[in-house]
mmCIF file of C-alpha atoms in Angstrom:
data_model
loop_
_atom_site.group_PDB
_atom_site.id
_atom_site.type_symbol
_atom_site.label_atom_id
_atom_site.label_comp_id
_atom_site.label_asym_id
_atom_site.label_seq_id
_atom_site.Cartn_x
_atom_site.Cartn_y
_atom_site.Cartn_z
ATOM 1 C CA UNK A 1 145.613 94.741 91.320
ATOM 2 C CA UNK A 2 145.832 94.356 87.322
ATOM 3 C CA UNK A 3 145.263 96.787 84.697
ATOM 4 C CA UNK A 4 142.467 94.396 83.298
ATOM 5 C CA UNK A 5 140.882 94.368 86.849
ATOM 6 C CA UNK A 6 141.192 97.820 87.368
ATOM 7 C CA UNK A 7 139.257 98.232 84.169
ATOM 8 C CA UNK A 8 136.701 95.949 84.716
ATOM 9 C CA UNK A 9 136.204 97.635 88.285
ATOM 10 C CA UNK A 10 135.988 101.315 87.215
ATOM 11 C CA UNK A 11 133.843 99.943 84.228
ATOM 12 C CA UNK A 12 131.568 98.830 86.809
ATOM 13 C CA UNK A 13 131.462 101.478 89.074
ATOM 14 C CA UNK A 14 130.469 103.927 85.960
ATOM 15 C CA UNK A 15 127.954 101.807 84.619
ATOM 16 C CA UNK A 16 126.425 101.783 88.390
ATOM 17 C CA UNK A 17 126.715 105.637 88.470
ATOM 18 C CA UNK A 18 125.198 106.052 84.949
ATOM 19 C CA UNK A 19 122.223 103.578 86.180
ATOM 20 C CA UNK A 20 122.134 105.856 89.647
ATOM 21 C CA UNK A 21 121.637 109.147 87.948
ATOM 22 C CA UNK A 22 119.179 107.777 85.589
ATOM 23 C CA UNK A 23 117.066 106.402 87.904
ATOM 24 C CA UNK A 24 117.352 109.887 89.637
ATOM 25 C CA UNK A 25 116.414 112.078 86.808
ATOM 26 C CA UNK A 26 113.695 109.598 86.141
ATOM 27 C CA UNK A 27 112.161 107.987 89.083
ATOM 28 C CA UNK A 28 109.191 106.641 86.621
ATOM 29 C CA UNK A 29 111.865 103.983 84.700
ATOM 30 C CA UNK A 30 112.625 101.420 87.711
ATOM 31 C CA UNK A 31 108.510 100.819 88.400
ATOM 32 C CA UNK A 32 107.503 100.907 84.662
ATOM 33 C CA UNK A 33 110.504 98.183 84.423
ATOM 34 C CA UNK A 34 109.219 95.955 87.141
ATOM 35 C CA UNK A 35 105.519 96.797 85.751
ATOM 36 C CA UNK A 36 106.377 95.303 82.413
ATOM 37 C CA UNK A 37 108.305 92.420 83.526
ATOM 38 C CA UNK A 38 105.568 91.361 85.832
ATOM 39 C CA UNK A 39 102.821 91.642 83.359
ATOM 40 C CA UNK A 40 105.111 89.129 80.837
ATOM 41 C CA UNK A 41 105.706 86.691 83.260
ATOM 42 C CA UNK A 42 102.551 86.472 84.577
ATOM 43 C CA UNK A 43 101.154 86.052 80.985
ATOM 44 C CA UNK A 44 103.517 83.320 80.698
ATOM 45 C CA UNK A 45 102.341 81.350 83.679
ATOM 46 C CA UNK A 46 98.657 81.736 82.721
ATOM 47 C CA UNK A 47 97.635 82.707 79.362
ATOM 48 C CA UNK A 48 94.175 84.072 81.081
ATOM 49 C CA UNK A 49 96.004 87.057 82.699
ATOM 50 C CA UNK A 50 96.679 88.843 79.746
ATOM 51 C CA UNK A 51 93.085 88.548 78.799
ATOM 52 C CA UNK A 52 90.880 91.801 78.464
ATOM 53 C CA UNK A 53 88.350 90.415 81.014
ATOM 54 C CA UNK A 54 91.222 90.205 83.448
ATOM 55 C CA UNK A 55 93.003 93.405 82.950
ATOM 56 C CA UNK A 56 89.769 94.993 83.310
ATOM 57 C CA UNK A 57 89.361 93.751 86.961
ATOM 58 C CA UNK A 58 93.052 94.295 87.679
ATOM 59 C CA UNK A 59 92.335 98.160 86.720
ATOM 60 C CA UNK A 60 89.101 97.973 88.745
ATOM 61 C CA UNK A 61 90.526 96.512 91.873
ATOM 62 C CA UNK A 62 93.331 99.169 92.219
ATOM 63 C CA UNK A 63 91.012 101.816 91.221
ATOM 64 C CA UNK A 64 90.045 102.950 94.972
ATOM 65 C CA UNK A 65 93.518 102.248 96.084
ATOM 66 C CA UNK A 66 95.353 104.638 93.103
ATOM 67 C CA UNK A 67 93.215 107.437 94.222
ATOM 68 C CA UNK A 68 94.076 107.163 97.732
ATOM 69 C CA UNK A 69 97.568 106.691 96.548
ATOM 70 C CA UNK A 70 97.265 109.987 94.437
ATOM 71 C CA UNK A 71 96.474 111.763 97.608
ATOM 72 C CA UNK A 72 99.009 110.138 99.688
ATOM 73 C CA UNK A 73 101.575 111.448 96.981
ATOM 74 C CA UNK A 74 101.164 114.805 97.384
ATOM 75 C CA UNK A 75 101.730 114.486 101.164
ATOM 76 C CA UNK A 76 104.864 112.131 101.148
ATOM 77 C CA UNK A 77 106.246 114.327 98.488
ATOM 78 C CA UNK A 78 106.495 117.185 101.526
ATOM 79 C CA UNK A 79 108.359 114.418 103.144
ATOM 80 C CA UNK A 80 105.203 113.739 105.573
ATOM 81 C CA UNK A 81 102.739 110.844 105.806
ATOM 82 C CA UNK A 82 98.918 110.272 105.725
ATOM 83 C CA UNK A 83 97.896 107.390 108.131
ATOM 84 C CA UNK A 84 94.224 108.135 107.935
ATOM 85 C CA UNK A 85 93.736 108.265 104.157
ATOM 86 C CA UNK A 86 91.228 104.924 104.426
ATOM 87 C CA UNK A 87 89.387 105.955 107.385
ATOM 88 C CA UNK A 88 88.889 109.932 105.686
ATOM 89 C CA UNK A 89 87.620 107.593 102.160
ATOM 90 C CA UNK A 90 85.569 105.045 104.427
ATOM 91 C CA UNK A 91 83.900 108.044 106.775
ATOM 92 C CA UNK A 92 83.362 110.028 103.958
ATOM 93 C CA UNK A 93 81.285 107.179 102.014
ATOM 94 C CA UNK A 94 79.459 106.542 105.335
ATOM 95 C CA UNK A 95 78.430 110.161 105.490
ATOM 96 C CA UNK A 96 77.254 110.878 101.498
ATOM 97 C CA UNK A 97 75.614 107.786 101.735
ATOM 98 C CA UNK A 98 73.605 108.731 104.960
ATOM 99 C CA UNK A 99 73.094 112.325 103.718
ATOM 100 C CA UNK A 100 71.290 110.850 100.409
ATOM 101 C CA UNK A 101 69.282 108.165 102.590
ATOM 102 C CA UNK A 102 68.302 108.920 106.118
ATOM 103 C CA UNK A 103 68.456 113.081 105.798
ATOM 104 C CA UNK A 104 66.856 112.724 102.212
ATOM 105 C CA UNK A 105 69.524 115.182 100.318
ATOM 106 C CA UNK A 106 69.362 114.934 96.874
ATOM 107 C CA UNK A 107 72.493 112.593 95.126
ATOM 108 C CA UNK A 108 74.156 115.522 93.926
ATOM 109 C CA UNK A 109 74.128 117.826 97.350
ATOM 110 C CA UNK A 110 74.756 114.837 99.220
ATOM 111 C CA UNK A 111 78.173 114.167 97.417
ATOM 112 C CA UNK A 112 79.225 117.657 97.463
ATOM 113 C CA UNK A 113 78.371 117.518 101.477
ATOM 114 C CA UNK A 114 80.476 114.552 101.535
ATOM 115 C CA UNK A 115 83.243 116.057 99.620
ATOM 116 C CA UNK A 116 83.224 118.919 102.017
ATOM 117 C CA UNK A 117 83.444 116.432 105.173
ATOM 118 C CA UNK A 118 86.591 114.801 103.831
ATOM 119 C CA UNK A 119 88.553 118.185 102.653
ATOM 120 C CA UNK A 120 87.404 119.298 106.605
ATOM 121 C CA UNK A 121 89.033 115.927 107.579
ATOM 122 C CA UNK A 122 92.170 116.483 105.328
ATOM 123 C CA UNK A 123 92.271 120.486 106.764
ATOM 124 C CA UNK A 124 92.062 119.277 110.259
ATOM 125 C CA UNK A 125 95.225 117.220 109.826
ATOM 126 C CA UNK A 126 97.066 120.273 107.796
ATOM 127 C CA UNK A 127 96.083 122.382 110.768
ATOM 128 C CA UNK A 128 97.617 120.322 113.396
ATOM 129 C CA UNK A 129 100.780 119.529 111.263
ATOM 130 C CA UNK A 130 101.362 123.105 110.255
ATOM 131 C CA UNK A 131 100.025 125.172 113.028
ATOM 132 C CA UNK A 132 100.413 123.316 116.059
ATOM 133 C CA UNK A 133 103.615 121.884 114.539
ATOM 134 C CA UNK A 134 103.036 118.181 115.286
ATOM 135 C CA UNK A 135 104.620 115.306 113.023
ATOM 136 C CA UNK A 136 102.381 114.160 110.377
ATOM 137 C CA UNK A 137 102.973 110.565 111.289
ATOM 138 C CA UNK A 138 101.429 111.237 115.257
ATOM 139 C CA UNK A 139 98.513 113.313 113.867
ATOM 140 C CA UNK A 140 97.487 111.018 111.124
ATOM 141 C CA UNK A 141 97.991 108.245 113.441
ATOM 142 C CA UNK A 142 95.590 110.127 116.168
ATOM 143 C CA UNK A 143 92.772 110.785 113.231
ATOM 144 C CA UNK A 144 93.196 107.527 111.925
ATOM 145 C CA UNK A 145 91.556 106.558 115.258
ATOM 146 C CA UNK A 146 89.004 109.438 115.681
ATOM 147 C CA UNK A 147 87.879 109.200 112.063
ATOM 148 C CA UNK A 148 87.165 105.027 112.286
ATOM 149 C CA UNK A 149 85.520 105.561 115.815
ATOM 150 C CA UNK A 150 83.283 108.376 114.614
ATOM 151 C CA UNK A 151 82.761 106.328 111.313
ATOM 152 C CA UNK A 152 81.260 103.786 113.674
ATOM 153 C CA UNK A 153 79.173 106.089 115.756
ATOM 154 C CA UNK A 154 77.613 107.708 112.653
ATOM 155 C CA UNK A 155 77.076 104.502 111.147
ATOM 156 C CA UNK A 156 75.826 102.432 114.368
ATOM 157 C CA UNK A 157 78.203 99.933 112.528
ATOM 158 C CA UNK A 158 75.530 99.303 110.006
ATOM 159 C CA UNK A 159 75.855 99.057 106.209
ATOM 160 C CA UNK A 160 74.081 101.467 103.656
ATOM 161 C CA UNK A 161 72.612 99.084 100.683
ATOM 162 C CA UNK A 162 73.279 100.454 97.407
ATOM 163 C CA UNK A 163 69.721 99.607 96.568
ATOM 164 C CA UNK A 164 68.619 102.224 99.246
ATOM 165 C CA UNK A 165 70.655 105.150 97.643
ATOM 166 C CA UNK A 166 70.113 107.025 94.458
ATOM 167 C CA UNK A 167 71.848 105.746 91.532
ATOM 168 C CA UNK A 168 74.421 108.364 91.363
ATOM 169 C CA UNK A 169 75.821 107.373 94.417
ATOM 170 C CA UNK A 170 76.737 103.739 92.943
ATOM 171 C CA UNK A 171 77.109 105.155 89.378
ATOM 172 C CA UNK A 172 80.924 104.951 89.662
ATOM 173 C CA UNK A 173 80.713 100.982 89.675
ATOM 174 C CA UNK A 174 79.023 101.052 86.392
ATOM 175 C CA UNK A 175 81.194 100.222 83.338
ATOM 176 C CA UNK A 176 81.783 100.871 79.519
ATOM 177 C CA UNK A 177 82.112 97.789 77.695
ATOM 178 C CA UNK A 178 85.173 98.069 75.084
ATOM 179 C CA UNK A 179 85.119 94.830 73.700
ATOM 180 C CA UNK A 180 85.883 92.302 76.353
ATOM 181 C CA UNK A 181 87.401 94.938 78.698
ATOM 182 C CA UNK A 182 85.131 96.843 80.997
ATOM 183 C CA UNK A 183 86.276 100.242 81.591
ATOM 184 C CA UNK A 184 84.428 101.976 84.980
ATOM 185 C CA UNK A 185 83.277 105.424 85.556
ATOM 186 C CA UNK A 186 85.550 105.221 88.777
ATOM 187 C CA UNK A 187 88.484 104.116 86.989
ATOM 188 C CA UNK A 188 87.760 107.263 84.284
ATOM 189 C CA UNK A 189 87.674 109.373 87.059
ATOM 190 C CA UNK A 190 90.812 108.199 88.543
ATOM 191 C CA UNK A 191 92.933 108.560 85.575
ATOM 192 C CA UNK A 192 91.481 111.877 85.160
ATOM 193 C CA UNK A 193 92.749 113.165 88.378
ATOM 194 C CA UNK A 194 96.160 111.605 87.497
ATOM 195 C CA UNK A 195 96.270 113.427 84.642
ATOM 196 C CA UNK A 196 95.269 116.632 86.377
ATOM 197 C CA UNK A 197 97.927 115.957 89.202
ATOM 198 C CA UNK A 198 100.666 115.199 87.066
ATOM 199 C CA UNK A 199 100.019 118.516 85.109
ATOM 200 C CA UNK A 200 99.762 120.596 88.324
ATOM 201 C CA UNK A 201 102.864 119.421 90.112
ATOM 202 C CA UNK A 202 104.787 119.552 86.604
ATOM 203 C CA UNK A 203 103.531 122.776 85.326
ATOM 204 C CA UNK A 204 102.259 125.123 87.977
ATOM 205 C CA UNK A 205 103.816 127.249 90.502
ATOM 206 C CA UNK A 206 102.281 125.297 93.253
ATOM 207 C CA UNK A 207 103.344 121.812 91.769
ATOM 208 C CA UNK A 208 107.164 123.567 92.172
ATOM 209 C CA UNK A 209 106.287 124.515 95.836
ATOM 210 C CA UNK A 210 105.260 121.031 96.764
ATOM 211 C CA UNK A 211 108.569 119.959 95.507
ATOM 212 C CA UNK A 212 110.625 122.701 97.095
ATOM 213 C CA UNK A 213 108.992 122.683 100.526
ATOM 214 C CA UNK A 214 109.469 118.427 100.736
ATOM 215 C CA UNK A 215 113.237 118.725 98.983
ATOM 216 C CA UNK A 216 113.806 121.292 101.948
ATOM 217 C CA UNK A 217 111.600 123.216 103.822
ATOM 218 C CA UNK A 218 114.335 125.831 105.380
ATOM 219 C CA UNK A 219 115.736 126.519 102.181
ATOM 220 C CA UNK A 220 111.851 127.156 100.515
ATOM 221 C CA UNK A 221 110.661 128.934 103.404
ATOM 222 C CA UNK A 222 114.430 131.363 102.682
ATOM 223 C CA UNK A 223 113.670 131.376 98.902
ATOM 224 C CA UNK A 224 109.907 133.181 100.074
ATOM 225 C CA UNK A 225 107.829 130.145 99.713
ATOM 226 C CA UNK A 226 104.950 129.787 102.038
ATOM 227 C CA UNK A 227 105.709 126.524 103.353
ATOM 228 C CA UNK A 228 102.699 126.414 105.841
ATOM 229 C CA UNK A 229 100.232 127.057 103.312
ATOM 230 C CA UNK A 230 101.648 124.793 100.678
ATOM 231 C CA UNK A 231 101.536 121.978 103.448
ATOM 232 C CA UNK A 232 98.115 123.026 104.666
ATOM 233 C CA UNK A 233 96.780 122.866 101.129
ATOM 234 C CA UNK A 234 98.355 119.460 100.209
ATOM 235 C CA UNK A 235 96.395 118.017 103.082
ATOM 236 C CA UNK A 236 93.082 119.588 102.457
ATOM 237 C CA UNK A 237 93.337 118.536 98.782
ATOM 238 C CA UNK A 238 94.344 114.919 100.167
ATOM 239 C CA UNK A 239 91.420 114.809 101.987
ATOM 240 C CA UNK A 240 88.924 115.645 99.331
ATOM 241 C CA UNK A 241 90.665 113.218 96.873
ATOM 242 C CA UNK A 242 90.058 110.420 99.755
ATOM 243 C CA UNK A 243 86.427 111.747 99.836
ATOM 244 C CA UNK A 244 86.291 110.978 95.905
ATOM 245 C CA UNK A 245 87.958 107.329 96.706
ATOM 246 C CA UNK A 246 85.125 107.082 99.232
ATOM 247 C CA UNK A 247 82.605 107.598 96.502
ATOM 248 C CA UNK A 248 84.215 105.133 94.038
ATOM 249 C CA UNK A 249 84.334 102.572 96.929
ATOM 250 C CA UNK A 250 80.401 103.186 96.871
ATOM 251 C CA UNK A 251 80.244 102.365 93.486
ATOM 252 C CA UNK A 252 82.816 99.198 93.914
ATOM 253 C CA UNK A 253 81.038 97.654 96.902
ATOM 254 C CA UNK A 254 77.413 98.727 95.411
ATOM 255 C CA UNK A 255 77.246 99.848 99.279
ATOM 256 C CA UNK A 256 78.799 102.045 101.992
ATOM 257 C CA UNK A 257 79.988 99.860 104.632
ATOM 258 C CA UNK A 258 81.727 101.135 107.949
ATOM 259 C CA UNK A 259 83.550 97.952 108.258
ATOM 260 C CA UNK A 260 86.164 98.286 105.365
ATOM 261 C CA UNK A 261 89.063 100.116 105.052
ATOM 262 C CA UNK A 262 91.649 99.002 107.458
ATOM 263 C CA UNK A 263 94.170 97.931 105.050
ATOM 264 C CA UNK A 264 93.779 101.217 102.760
ATOM 265 C CA UNK A 265 96.508 102.874 104.448
ATOM 266 C CA UNK A 266 99.427 100.652 104.328
ATOM 267 C CA UNK A 267 98.051 100.177 100.573
ATOM 268 C CA UNK A 268 98.046 103.800 99.301
ATOM 269 C CA UNK A 269 101.866 103.851 100.853
ATOM 270 C CA UNK A 270 102.930 100.458 99.246
ATOM 271 C CA UNK A 271 101.744 102.088 95.791
ATOM 272 C CA UNK A 272 103.434 105.373 96.611
ATOM 273 C CA UNK A 273 106.696 103.629 97.321
ATOM 274 C CA UNK A 274 106.553 101.139 94.532
ATOM 275 C CA UNK A 275 106.227 104.010 92.340
ATOM 276 C CA UNK A 276 109.390 105.495 93.057
ATOM 277 C CA UNK A 277 108.097 108.643 95.149
ATOM 278 C CA UNK A 278 110.859 108.897 97.819
ATOM 279 C CA UNK A 279 109.809 108.623 101.562
ATOM 280 C CA UNK A 280 112.302 111.694 102.073
ATOM 281 C CA UNK A 281 110.139 113.937 100.196
ATOM 282 C CA UNK A 282 111.195 116.042 97.314
ATOM 283 C CA UNK A 283 111.437 113.407 94.514
ATOM 284 C CA UNK A 284 108.734 111.476 92.738
ATOM 285 C CA UNK A 285 105.550 111.722 91.076
ATOM 286 C CA UNK A 286 101.664 110.898 90.563
ATOM 287 C CA UNK A 287 102.345 109.000 87.573
ATOM 288 C CA UNK A 288 104.769 106.382 89.093
ATOM 289 C CA UNK A 289 102.113 106.242 91.867
ATOM 290 C CA UNK A 290 99.577 105.211 89.175
ATOM 291 C CA UNK A 291 102.352 102.639 87.731
ATOM 292 C CA UNK A 292 103.095 101.276 91.749
ATOM 293 C CA UNK A 293 99.256 100.475 92.227
ATOM 294 C CA UNK A 294 99.538 98.680 89.410
ATOM 295 C CA UNK A 295 102.080 96.661 90.197
ATOM 296 C CA UNK A 296 100.290 95.806 93.228
ATOM 297 C CA UNK A 297 97.231 94.773 91.478
ATOM 298 C CA UNK A 298 99.312 92.801 88.897
ATOM 299 C CA UNK A 299 101.229 91.076 91.687
ATOM 300 C CA UNK A 300 98.250 90.273 93.645
ATOM 301 C CA UNK A 301 95.915 88.926 90.571
ATOM 302 C CA UNK A 302 98.826 86.982 89.014
ATOM 303 C CA UNK A 303 99.809 85.196 91.816
ATOM 304 C CA UNK A 304 96.086 84.394 92.495
ATOM 305 C CA UNK A 305 96.139 82.948 89.326
ATOM 306 C CA UNK A 306 99.026 81.148 89.587
ATOM 307 C CA UNK A 307 97.377 79.289 92.548
ATOM 308 C CA UNK A 308 99.879 81.107 95.152
ATOM 309 C CA UNK A 309 98.061 81.557 98.555
ATOM 310 C CA UNK A 310 97.095 84.717 100.112
ATOM 311 C CA UNK A 311 99.484 84.613 103.001
ATOM 312 C CA UNK A 312 102.454 84.515 100.311
ATOM 313 C CA UNK A 313 100.994 87.248 98.062
ATOM 314 C CA UNK A 314 101.157 89.651 101.047
ATOM 315 C CA UNK A 315 105.135 88.303 101.596
ATOM 316 C CA UNK A 316 105.614 88.843 97.728
ATOM 317 C CA UNK A 317 104.185 92.766 98.149
ATOM 318 C CA UNK A 318 106.099 93.420 101.565
ATOM 319 C CA UNK A 319 109.381 92.042 99.587
ATOM 320 C CA UNK A 320 109.060 94.365 96.887
ATOM 321 C CA UNK A 321 108.292 97.506 99.188
ATOM 322 C CA UNK A 322 111.694 96.738 100.824
ATOM 323 C CA UNK A 323 113.780 96.783 97.320
ATOM 324 C CA UNK A 324 112.069 99.976 96.734
ATOM 325 C CA UNK A 325 112.971 101.448 99.557
ATOM 326 C CA UNK A 326 116.510 100.065 99.677
ATOM 327 C CA UNK A 327 116.772 100.895 95.802
ATOM 328 C CA UNK A 328 115.331 104.904 96.842
ATOM 329 C CA UNK A 329 118.152 104.941 99.719
ATOM 330 C CA UNK A 330 120.737 103.816 97.017
ATOM 331 C CA UNK A 331 119.383 106.417 94.282
ATOM 332 C CA UNK A 332 119.427 109.488 97.087
ATOM 333 C CA UNK A 333 123.333 109.096 97.517
ATOM 334 C CA UNK A 334 123.479 110.443 93.902
ATOM 335 C CA UNK A 335 125.787 113.376 93.523
ATOM 336 C CA UNK A 336 124.893 115.519 90.683
#
């Protein structure tokens, strides 16, 4: 090999290593670059894409998934996974709607009861993972079926109309007009939750324990972290977030339907993976997840405006997931 060729190889390796270290230390950069490029590209393809009305539609469409993905992020950061996220959200929405209608419970109390039920479902997952020592995949695969089945039984597979519910139940679907942009109250709640958990994960002992547990559970235990409690708190908190997503879902649909949500689990995991959170735990964050959810919404909306068939929209999202996981594997090989 000539000196010039050897120099070129070394320069290429050096650039790749620097990029690897950069993405390892800043997981948000990759997803953010993808989001910016996608917005620019789709704006060029169709000028309507960048209109305020369309951008507000994209945000509205991703609000429920982003809230679910927030809870999913907490679990994946601990090297777990939750396949019951959508089932808990939909079941919680049905329960709070039935509390407010059939049971005649005041709307604020009905909401609190629905949140409590979602939290309890998350706690069941946490108990099975931490006490019975079952793998998260198996636990949540089982509770996915259980919660969807109970949902059908309790609701008799019937939709509760928004007109039959108190206004508070559908309030999350109302929006604040900002020029041509419309910001729903559900989106505001979602953004506030992301801000809160971004702070909690970065600046509190609980957040540091979540990362430590996901990075190496045995090392965390030896360091004095009560990993069982951390894991239980994560699954319980995720259950509460799923219930909040259920409330936002009622506002989004102007009803509580037991027949939605079958695709929510995979969509929430997709948002987390695209956002740069490692499926192996210990690396990532909620801001990346928000960006990941926006990437999904931007791609689906942009491809639809470009006249791409729905089946190819799914193909594009699936391809993005494979690329994101492959990139994560490459980044994990970095040597500090």
